[in-house]
XYZ file of C-alpha atoms in Angstrom:
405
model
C 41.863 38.093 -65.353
C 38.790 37.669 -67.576
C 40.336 40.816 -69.241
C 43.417 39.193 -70.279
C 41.559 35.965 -71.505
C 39.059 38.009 -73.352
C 42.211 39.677 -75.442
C 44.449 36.063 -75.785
C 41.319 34.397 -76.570
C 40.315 36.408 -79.305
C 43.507 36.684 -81.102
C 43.343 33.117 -81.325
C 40.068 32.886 -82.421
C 40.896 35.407 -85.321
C 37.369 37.293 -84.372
C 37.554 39.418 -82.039
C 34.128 40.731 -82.130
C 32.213 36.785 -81.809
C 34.421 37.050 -78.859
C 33.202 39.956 -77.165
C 29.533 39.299 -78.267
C 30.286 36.276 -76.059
C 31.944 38.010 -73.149
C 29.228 40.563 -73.121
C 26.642 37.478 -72.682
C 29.001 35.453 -69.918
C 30.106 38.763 -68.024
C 27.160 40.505 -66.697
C 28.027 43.215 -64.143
C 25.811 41.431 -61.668
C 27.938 38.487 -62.104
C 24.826 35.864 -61.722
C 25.073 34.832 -65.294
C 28.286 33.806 -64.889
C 28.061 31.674 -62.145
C 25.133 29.816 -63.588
C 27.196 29.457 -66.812
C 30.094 28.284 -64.857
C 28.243 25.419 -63.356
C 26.942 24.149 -66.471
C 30.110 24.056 -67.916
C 30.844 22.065 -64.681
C 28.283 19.958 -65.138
C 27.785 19.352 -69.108
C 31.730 18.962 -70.255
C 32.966 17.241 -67.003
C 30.298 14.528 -67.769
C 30.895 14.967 -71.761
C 34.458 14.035 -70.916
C 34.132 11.397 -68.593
C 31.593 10.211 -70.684
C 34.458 9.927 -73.786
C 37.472 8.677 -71.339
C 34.535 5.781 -70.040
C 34.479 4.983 -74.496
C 38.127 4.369 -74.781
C 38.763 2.704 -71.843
C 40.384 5.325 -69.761
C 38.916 6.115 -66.232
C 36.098 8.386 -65.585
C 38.185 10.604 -63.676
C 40.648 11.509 -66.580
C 37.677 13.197 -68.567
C 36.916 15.289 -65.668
C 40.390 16.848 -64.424
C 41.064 17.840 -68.017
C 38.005 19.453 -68.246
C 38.921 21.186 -65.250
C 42.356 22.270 -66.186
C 40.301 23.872 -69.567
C 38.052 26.008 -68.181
C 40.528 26.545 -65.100
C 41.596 30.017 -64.842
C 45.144 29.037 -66.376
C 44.105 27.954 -69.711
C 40.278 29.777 -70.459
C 39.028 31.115 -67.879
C 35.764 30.201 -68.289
C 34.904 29.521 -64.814
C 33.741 32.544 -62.136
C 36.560 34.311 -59.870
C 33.139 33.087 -57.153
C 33.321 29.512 -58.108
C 36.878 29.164 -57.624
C 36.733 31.352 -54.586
C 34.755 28.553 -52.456
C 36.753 25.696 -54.819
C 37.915 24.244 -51.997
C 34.762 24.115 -49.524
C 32.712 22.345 -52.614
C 35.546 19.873 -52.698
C 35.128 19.374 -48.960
C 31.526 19.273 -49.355
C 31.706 16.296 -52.394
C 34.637 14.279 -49.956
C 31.941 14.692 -47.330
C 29.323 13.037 -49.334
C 31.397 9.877 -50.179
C 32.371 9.905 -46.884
C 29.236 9.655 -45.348
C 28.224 6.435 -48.088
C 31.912 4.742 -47.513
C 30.427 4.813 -43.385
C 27.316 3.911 -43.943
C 28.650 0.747 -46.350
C 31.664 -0.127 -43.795
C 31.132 -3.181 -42.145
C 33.583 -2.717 -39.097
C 33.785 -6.924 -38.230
C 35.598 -6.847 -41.593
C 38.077 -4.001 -40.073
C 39.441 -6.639 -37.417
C 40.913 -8.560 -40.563
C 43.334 -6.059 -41.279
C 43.509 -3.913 -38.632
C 47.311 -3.717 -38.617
C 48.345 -3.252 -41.851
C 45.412 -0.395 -42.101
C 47.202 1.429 -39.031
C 50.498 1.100 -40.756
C 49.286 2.501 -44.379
C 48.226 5.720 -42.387
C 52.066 6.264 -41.814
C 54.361 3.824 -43.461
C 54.322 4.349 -47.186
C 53.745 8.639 -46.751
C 56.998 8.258 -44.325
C 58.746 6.311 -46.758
C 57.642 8.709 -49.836
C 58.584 11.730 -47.742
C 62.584 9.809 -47.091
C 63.227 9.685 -50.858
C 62.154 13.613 -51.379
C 64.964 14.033 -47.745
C 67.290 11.931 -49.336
C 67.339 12.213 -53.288
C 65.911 15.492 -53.934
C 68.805 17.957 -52.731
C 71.063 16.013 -54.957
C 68.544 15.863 -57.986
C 66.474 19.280 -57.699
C 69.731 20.975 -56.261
C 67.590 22.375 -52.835
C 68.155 22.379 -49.327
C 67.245 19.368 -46.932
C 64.484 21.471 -45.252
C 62.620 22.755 -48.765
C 63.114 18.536 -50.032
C 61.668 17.925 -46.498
C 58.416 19.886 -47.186
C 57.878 19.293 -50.937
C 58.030 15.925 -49.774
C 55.174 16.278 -47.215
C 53.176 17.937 -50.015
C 53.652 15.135 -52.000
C 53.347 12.349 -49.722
C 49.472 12.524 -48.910
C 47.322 9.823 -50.800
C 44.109 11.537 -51.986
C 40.848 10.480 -49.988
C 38.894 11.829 -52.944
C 40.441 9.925 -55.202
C 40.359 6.720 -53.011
C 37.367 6.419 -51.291
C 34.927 6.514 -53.885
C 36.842 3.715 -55.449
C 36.920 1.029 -52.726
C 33.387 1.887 -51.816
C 32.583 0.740 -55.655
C 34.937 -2.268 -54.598
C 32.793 -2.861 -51.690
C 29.366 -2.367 -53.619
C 30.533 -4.948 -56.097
C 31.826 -7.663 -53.977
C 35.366 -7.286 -55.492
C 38.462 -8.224 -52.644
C 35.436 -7.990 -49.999
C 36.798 -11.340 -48.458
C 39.800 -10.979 -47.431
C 38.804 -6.541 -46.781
C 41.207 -4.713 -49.208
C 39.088 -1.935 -49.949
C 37.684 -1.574 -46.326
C 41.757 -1.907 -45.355
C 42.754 1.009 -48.163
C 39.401 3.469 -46.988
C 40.521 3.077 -43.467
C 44.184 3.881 -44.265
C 43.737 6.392 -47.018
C 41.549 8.267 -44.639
C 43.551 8.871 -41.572
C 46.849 9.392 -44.069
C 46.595 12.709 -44.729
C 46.340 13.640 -40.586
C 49.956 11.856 -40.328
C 51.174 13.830 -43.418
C 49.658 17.730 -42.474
C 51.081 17.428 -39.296
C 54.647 16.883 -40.781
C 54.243 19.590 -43.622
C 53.265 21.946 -41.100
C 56.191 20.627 -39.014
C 58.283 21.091 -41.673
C 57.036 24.476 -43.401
C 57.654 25.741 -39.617
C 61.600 24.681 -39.545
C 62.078 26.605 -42.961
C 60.608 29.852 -41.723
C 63.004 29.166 -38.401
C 61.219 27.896 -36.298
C 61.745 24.964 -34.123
C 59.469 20.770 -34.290
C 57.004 20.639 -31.452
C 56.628 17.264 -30.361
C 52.957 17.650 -29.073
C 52.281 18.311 -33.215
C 53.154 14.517 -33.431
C 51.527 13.076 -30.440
C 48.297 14.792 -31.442
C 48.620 12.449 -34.345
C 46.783 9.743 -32.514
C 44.969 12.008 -30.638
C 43.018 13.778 -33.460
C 42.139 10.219 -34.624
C 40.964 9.083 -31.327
C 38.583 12.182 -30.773
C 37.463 12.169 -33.996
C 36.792 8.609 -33.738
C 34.857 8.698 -30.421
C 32.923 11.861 -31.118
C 31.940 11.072 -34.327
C 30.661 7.778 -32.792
C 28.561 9.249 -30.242
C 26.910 11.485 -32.516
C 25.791 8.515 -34.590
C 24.784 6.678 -31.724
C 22.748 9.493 -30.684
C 20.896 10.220 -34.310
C 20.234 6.725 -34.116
C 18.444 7.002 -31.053
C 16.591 10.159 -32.071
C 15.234 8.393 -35.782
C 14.401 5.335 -33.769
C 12.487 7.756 -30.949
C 10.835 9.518 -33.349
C 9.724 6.373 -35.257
C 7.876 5.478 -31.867
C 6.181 7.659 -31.362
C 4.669 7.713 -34.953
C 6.962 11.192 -36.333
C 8.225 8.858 -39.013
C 11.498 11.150 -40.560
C 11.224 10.483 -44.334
C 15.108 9.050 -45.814
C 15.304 12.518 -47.757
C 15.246 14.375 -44.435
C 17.602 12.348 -42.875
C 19.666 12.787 -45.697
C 19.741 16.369 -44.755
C 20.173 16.313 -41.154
C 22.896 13.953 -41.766
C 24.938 16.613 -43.771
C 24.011 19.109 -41.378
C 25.698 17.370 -38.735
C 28.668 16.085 -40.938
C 29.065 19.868 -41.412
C 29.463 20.907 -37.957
C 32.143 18.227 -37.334
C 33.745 19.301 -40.151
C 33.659 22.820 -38.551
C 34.486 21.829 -34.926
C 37.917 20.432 -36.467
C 38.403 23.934 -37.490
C 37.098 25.780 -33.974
C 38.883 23.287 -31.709
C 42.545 24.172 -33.538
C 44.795 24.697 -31.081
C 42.763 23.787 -27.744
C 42.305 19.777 -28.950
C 43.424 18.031 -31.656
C 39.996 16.589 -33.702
C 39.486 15.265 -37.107
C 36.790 16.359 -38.879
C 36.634 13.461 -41.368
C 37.410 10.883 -39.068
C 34.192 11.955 -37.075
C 32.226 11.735 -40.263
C 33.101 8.158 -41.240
C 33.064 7.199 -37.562
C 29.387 9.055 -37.437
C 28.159 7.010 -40.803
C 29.451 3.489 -39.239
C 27.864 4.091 -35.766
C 24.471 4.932 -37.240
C 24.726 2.281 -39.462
C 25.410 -0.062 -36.595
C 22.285 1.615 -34.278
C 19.983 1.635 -37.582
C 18.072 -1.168 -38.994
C 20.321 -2.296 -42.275
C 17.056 -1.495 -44.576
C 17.224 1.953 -43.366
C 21.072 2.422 -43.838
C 21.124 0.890 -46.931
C 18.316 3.210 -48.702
C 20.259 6.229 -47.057
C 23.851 4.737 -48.838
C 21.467 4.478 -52.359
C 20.602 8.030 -51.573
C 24.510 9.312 -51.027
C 25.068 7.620 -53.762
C 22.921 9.663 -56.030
C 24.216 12.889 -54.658
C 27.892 11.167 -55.198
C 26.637 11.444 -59.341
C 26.701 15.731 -59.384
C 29.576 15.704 -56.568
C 32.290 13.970 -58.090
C 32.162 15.818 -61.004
C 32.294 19.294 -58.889
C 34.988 18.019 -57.164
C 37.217 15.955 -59.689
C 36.707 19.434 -62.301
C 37.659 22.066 -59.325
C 40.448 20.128 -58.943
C 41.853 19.688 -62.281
C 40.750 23.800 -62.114
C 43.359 24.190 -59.464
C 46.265 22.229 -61.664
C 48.880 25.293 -62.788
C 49.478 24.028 -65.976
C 52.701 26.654 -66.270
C 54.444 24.978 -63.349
C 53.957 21.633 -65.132
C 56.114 22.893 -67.917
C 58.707 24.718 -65.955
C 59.192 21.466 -63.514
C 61.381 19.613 -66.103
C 62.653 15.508 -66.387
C 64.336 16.191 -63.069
C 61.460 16.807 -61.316
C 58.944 14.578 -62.950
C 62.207 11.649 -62.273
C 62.214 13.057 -58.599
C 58.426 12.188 -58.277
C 58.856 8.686 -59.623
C 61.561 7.912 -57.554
C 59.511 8.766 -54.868
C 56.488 6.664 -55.793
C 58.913 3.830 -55.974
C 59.621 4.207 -52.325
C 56.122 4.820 -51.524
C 55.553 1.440 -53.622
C 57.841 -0.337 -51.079
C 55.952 1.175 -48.065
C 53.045 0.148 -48.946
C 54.601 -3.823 -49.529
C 55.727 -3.457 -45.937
C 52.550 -2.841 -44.488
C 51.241 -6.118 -46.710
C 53.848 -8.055 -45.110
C 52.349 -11.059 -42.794
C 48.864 -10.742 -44.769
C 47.183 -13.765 -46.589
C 47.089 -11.730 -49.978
C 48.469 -12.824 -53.363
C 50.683 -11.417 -55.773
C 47.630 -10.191 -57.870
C 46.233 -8.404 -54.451
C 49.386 -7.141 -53.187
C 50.000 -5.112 -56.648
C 46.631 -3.516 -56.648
C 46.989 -2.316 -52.745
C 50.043 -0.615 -54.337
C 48.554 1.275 -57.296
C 44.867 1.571 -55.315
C 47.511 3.854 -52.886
C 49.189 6.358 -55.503
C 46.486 8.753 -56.500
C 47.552 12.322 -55.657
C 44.728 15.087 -55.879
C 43.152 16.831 -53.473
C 45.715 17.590 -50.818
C 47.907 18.481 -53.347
C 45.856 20.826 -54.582
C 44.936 22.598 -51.041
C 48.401 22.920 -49.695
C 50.188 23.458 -53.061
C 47.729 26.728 -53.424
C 48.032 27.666 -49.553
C 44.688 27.238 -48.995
C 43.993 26.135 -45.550
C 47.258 26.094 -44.615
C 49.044 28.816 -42.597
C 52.065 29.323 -44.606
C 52.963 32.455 -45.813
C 52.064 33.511 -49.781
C 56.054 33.457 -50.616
C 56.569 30.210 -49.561
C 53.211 28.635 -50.997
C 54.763 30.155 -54.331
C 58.319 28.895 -53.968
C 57.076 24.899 -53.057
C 54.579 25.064 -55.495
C 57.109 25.929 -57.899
């Protein structure tokens, strides 16, 4: 691969030798050099870009996918074949960090406002996104019920990563605190994409022949309520250890229990994995419901210097995570999909759009509010990007290609 962009790159350039002068530099047979240069790329551009979307008014977030789609593998190639290798375990890791500060900044009385409609955006506007894609896209897209059934479960997942860090700025600044939108939206942007994995791997299963297990959807609720309850008792727990230790005069500095938090959030993220098929868990679920159980057992001076402190890590992980993904974006498939599909998508969103006024329905929120609950629920990123490339997902390579497509 680094081959073929070494050639194209230099007959665009128009010198070929600067170009391998710079190869030679960037491509060390140890491959050490590379990495390091791939992270500052990372690092530098992403926050270059951001930096120049922030000037003209566009968000943040913009600067940072295009750098990603740049030095992605489909347009320079600029980034290590190692980097992109663990891509989507550093975007895990950055969706852990926010995570861990939306928990810790959560202030569950405020959950009891909206508890219903929060319950219904985990389901309501992914189900009606994932109807349109059954309904339109065989007539539009010209494909069979059961490959409109799981593009439309690829599609239908609201990115956390993309989310989260928003409302918990919302929350930070004060804005639609009162009446909990952005606690409502974290809560129901979060346990989403359970509802909507479930039914893609319902659905890639019918395609391949296979027949719907109903215990896939009851362990819908189930994964939430273990995650939920385990992640909870681990909080409790490291609560009781800090305060324990504080006793008896082993004060744990914030920094360190910045680390043993992520230690932890990492095993629950792992458990998820080990407990597949013996009990349905959610791994980021437990995190949350870890964060807003310690921050319940913890003084609120304590959980709010260890929030500060996520949110400095936050700085370096959203750009990892928001350029990895833009890394992952096949540019080629963009410009092979076509009006029809790009009409397809929209049509979609509209029904999503409607979903999402459903669950609203019965609330004490304006016109202004209701509008920004649907937008604030759009985004598309991150699961995308992980199903779309098979990654995590136990579908075979052919069929990852064809849905992609």
């Amino acid at each position: 691969m680094n081959s073929i962009w070494l050639m194209t790159s230099a007959e665009y350039a128009g010198d070929t030798s600067l170009f391998v002068r710079i190869q030679n530099v960037l491509l060390r047979e140890n491959g050490g050099i590379f990495i390091l240069t791939s992270l500052g790329l990372i690092f530098l551009l992403g926050l270059l870009m951001a930096a120049v979307c922030q000037r003209i008014h566009l968000p943040r977030i913009i600067g940072m996918l295009l750098t990603g789609i740049i030095l992605g593998p489909y347009v320079l190639d600029l980034l290590d074949v190692s980097i992109l290798n663990i891509s989507s375990e550093l975007r895990q890791i950055a969706l852990i960090i926010i995570l861990l500060k939306a928990g810790l900044s959560l202030d569950l009385k405020d959950l009891k406002k909206v508890g219903r409609s929060a319950v219904m955006l985990a389901c309501v506007p992914a189900t009606c996104e994932l109807l349109a894609f059954v309904i339109f896209a065989p007539m539009i897209l010209n494909i069979s019920r059961v490959d409109a059934a799981v593009m439309g479960a690829v599609l239908a997942a609201v990115s956390p990563a993309v989310v989260v860090p928003r409302m918990v700025h919302l929350m930070e600044s004060g804005y639609g605190t009162e009446k909990s939108i952005p606690q409502m939206i974290l809560v129901g942007a979060s346990c989403d994409d359970i509802y909507v994995i479930v039914l893609f791997s319902t659905f890639v299963g019918m395609a391949q022949g296979g027949q719907v297990n109903a215990l896939d959807f009851v362990n819908i609720p189930v994964s939430i309520l273990t995650g939920v309850l385990f992640g909870a008792l681990v909080g409790w727990l490291l609560g009781q250890l800090f305060e324990l230790l504080y006793r008896k005069g082993s004060y744990v500095r914030n920094s360190m229990k910045v680390i043993i938090i992520m230690g932890l959030s990492f095993l629950l993220m792992a458990l998820e994995t080990l407990l597949k098929g013996i009990v349905a868990f959610s791994g980021l679920l437990a995190v949350v419901s870890m964060a807003c159980a310690l921050k319940i057992r913890a003084p609120r001076e304590v959980t709010g210097r260890l929030s500060a402190k996520f949110g400095k890590l936050w700085l370096a992980a959203e750009v990892v995570l928001f350029v990895l993904v833009g890394a992952a974006v096949d540019i080629r498939y963009t410009m092979e999909a076509g009006l029809a599909a790009v009409g397809m998508i929209l049509l979609a969103l509209l029904f999503r759009s409607a979903g999402v006024a459903l669950c609203l329905l019965g609330t004490d929120l304006n016109k202004k509010e209701r509008t920004f609950c649907v937008i604030a629920y759009l985004p598309k990123a991150t699961v995308q990007a992980a199903i779309g490339s098979g990654n995590g997902c136990d579908i075979p390579e052919t069929a990852s290609e064809k849905w992609r497509k």
